[in-house]
Amino acid sequence: MPAHASRPDEGRATLYASTRGAWWDAPQPFSAILLEGLAPDGGLTVPLAYPELARDELAKLRPLAYPDLAAAILARFIGDIPRADLDALVRRTYTRERFASDEITPLSTLEPGLHLLHLSNGPTLAFKDVALSLLGHLFEYALGDAGRLNILGATSGDTGSSAEYAMLGRRGIIVFMLSPHGRMSAFQQAQMYSLDAPNIHNLAIDGPFDACQDIVKALAGDAAFKRRHALGAVNSINWARIAAQVVYYFKGYFAATAGDDETADFAVPSGNFGNVLAGHVARSMGLPIARLVVATNENDVLHEFFSTGRYRPRGADETHATSSPSMDISKASNFERYLFDMTGRDPQKLAALWATLARDGSFDVAGSPILSRVRDSGFVSGRSTHADRVETIRDVHRRHAVMIDPHTADGVHVAQAMRDPRTPMICLETALPAKFAATIREALGVEPPRPSRYAGLEGRPQHVTVLPADAARVAAYIAGHDRAA
Ligand SMILES: *Cc1c(COP(=O)(O)O)cnc(C)c1O
């Protein structure tokens, strides 16, 4: 039995309850929350406590290869998958073939004290592959031989393709992915629509992304339909995605430091707050992270919160379309998990904040114990504009001969302003430039390179069904293509 098994927190980190109070008297094991993320009371699932690192544990984790590190960390959150099975799942997920290097998330150094942690070498060239690839294997494992799951999702770009590549060929799983017809980049469309697999269905909806999301909400909200077709989701509130992302904070910390008494800062381009939340979890476990730098673009709701204590999400009509589109989010769904911790993990205090938000459209924690916890949590923030991103892409290219994408540029721009000369700053690279060629052309006047497997992507045959923005038509399509129907 591993030495940590007797620590009092240990079982609690593998049991889950809701940020809004449900399940604290009947906590759920990992497998029960794996397919959802949303608790029945509308809250988000969180572990009863974060696992705590023993004093000598960093030294044991430091030399591990990525799959072993992943298994060691994930085992702290998963109590109901035997360790040998978990080991096998992560080994199948984190391969050189899938992530283009044995390091999986290699670190490079721009200049002394300023690093890039490369999270985008997976199948769809964005960091979401790190977590979603694992989810594909976890889902398949959880379903077993006879289980079936129909994943219904809506995407404006990165999540949909990452989910499709993660679920490609996974037994018992079918993906129905809705995307706004003609509104994604040619690369993003081709990346999804060129997939030719019996378990992947691309549905291009005649309407904007919001229409796609409304249809998903309507169908997932229809309990009878959901049950009949075993509908599931892979959205960014899925806890397993967060847990999988915790791993690369450890990996990055080990790569940028020489010993476990050092600290490191991380800069994180943020949208739905899932990536940086994983950093918060790692820090809460005891990883020596000094600061978590939240970088936003012009959609700066989170920057406003961290700099003033005021939280004022904007409506969809106030959300700017920017050159870092995966961060064009005004209501970050994972923020609830962080805020829950900042209330001292008190569902009633959280409910009071949400009630104020519903009544006034905002709340303000300035002067309250919540803000002092926020300050103690290591979070700081900054924002970038389109001009900042273009300038940062140019600057990094000129000085370091490295090409970064506009999202990563958000992070690097904010990180530069926040650097502490005594502490290494690790900027998370969240996508490769090939995905966002227009901004690269604007900044550098050249076409970004793309991995050879994507050569000629836009010319490949596309497999997509165009449907009107009508939930009934999408429901009929699903019913017609659900294998069990
Ligand atoms: C999803 C995404 C983000 C935002 O990550 P969150 O976890 O939603 O905060 C940033 N950059 C890229 C390229 C993304 O795909």
Short mmCIF file of C-alpha atoms and ligand atoms in Angstrom, two decimals, residues 126-128 158-159 236 245 269-276 326-327 329 405 407 430-431 436, ligand 1:
data_model
loop_
_atom_site.label_atom_id
_atom_site.label_comp_id
_atom_site.label_asym_id
_atom_site.label_seq_id
_atom_site.Cartn_x
_atom_site.Cartn_y
_atom_site.Cartn_z
CA ALA A 126 -4.37 23.14 -29.10
CA PHE A 127 -3.86 22.45 -25.40
CA LYS A 128 -7.34 20.92 -25.07
CA ASP A 158 -10.97 24.25 -30.82
CA THR A 159 -13.07 22.10 -28.47
CA SER A 236 -15.00 22.50 -20.06
CA GLN A 245 -4.48 19.54 -16.77
CA PRO A 269 -4.31 32.67 -21.54
CA SER A 270 -7.81 32.27 -20.13
CA GLY A 271 -11.35 31.91 -21.44
CA ASN A 272 -13.54 29.43 -19.56
CA PHE A 273 -11.02 29.40 -16.68
CA GLY A 274 -10.41 25.65 -16.93
CA ASN A 275 -6.69 25.83 -17.65
CA VAL A 276 -5.80 28.26 -14.86
CA SER A 326 -10.94 30.79 -27.95
CA MET A 327 -10.83 33.34 -25.14
CA ILE A 329 -15.90 34.27 -23.24
CA ASP A 405 -0.12 31.98 -31.76
CA HIS A 407 -3.62 33.15 -27.53
CA THR A 430 -2.25 26.98 -25.79
CA ALA A 431 -2.27 26.60 -29.60
CA PHE A 436 -4.63 31.14 -36.62
C1 LIG B 1 -9.76 26.92 -24.87
C2 LIG B 1 -8.60 27.80 -25.18
C3 LIG B 1 -8.16 28.80 -24.28
C4 LIG B 1 -8.89 29.11 -23.00
O1 LIG B 1 -8.75 28.09 -22.04
P1 LIG B 1 -9.76 28.00 -20.80
O2 LIG B 1 -9.45 26.73 -20.14
O3 LIG B 1 -11.14 28.01 -21.41
O4 LIG B 1 -9.52 29.19 -19.95
C5 LIG B 1 -7.02 29.52 -24.60
N1 LIG B 1 -6.36 29.31 -25.75
C6 LIG B 1 -6.75 28.36 -26.65
C7 LIG B 1 -5.98 28.19 -27.90
C8 LIG B 1 -7.87 27.57 -26.39
O5 LIG B 1 -8.26 26.64 -27.29
#
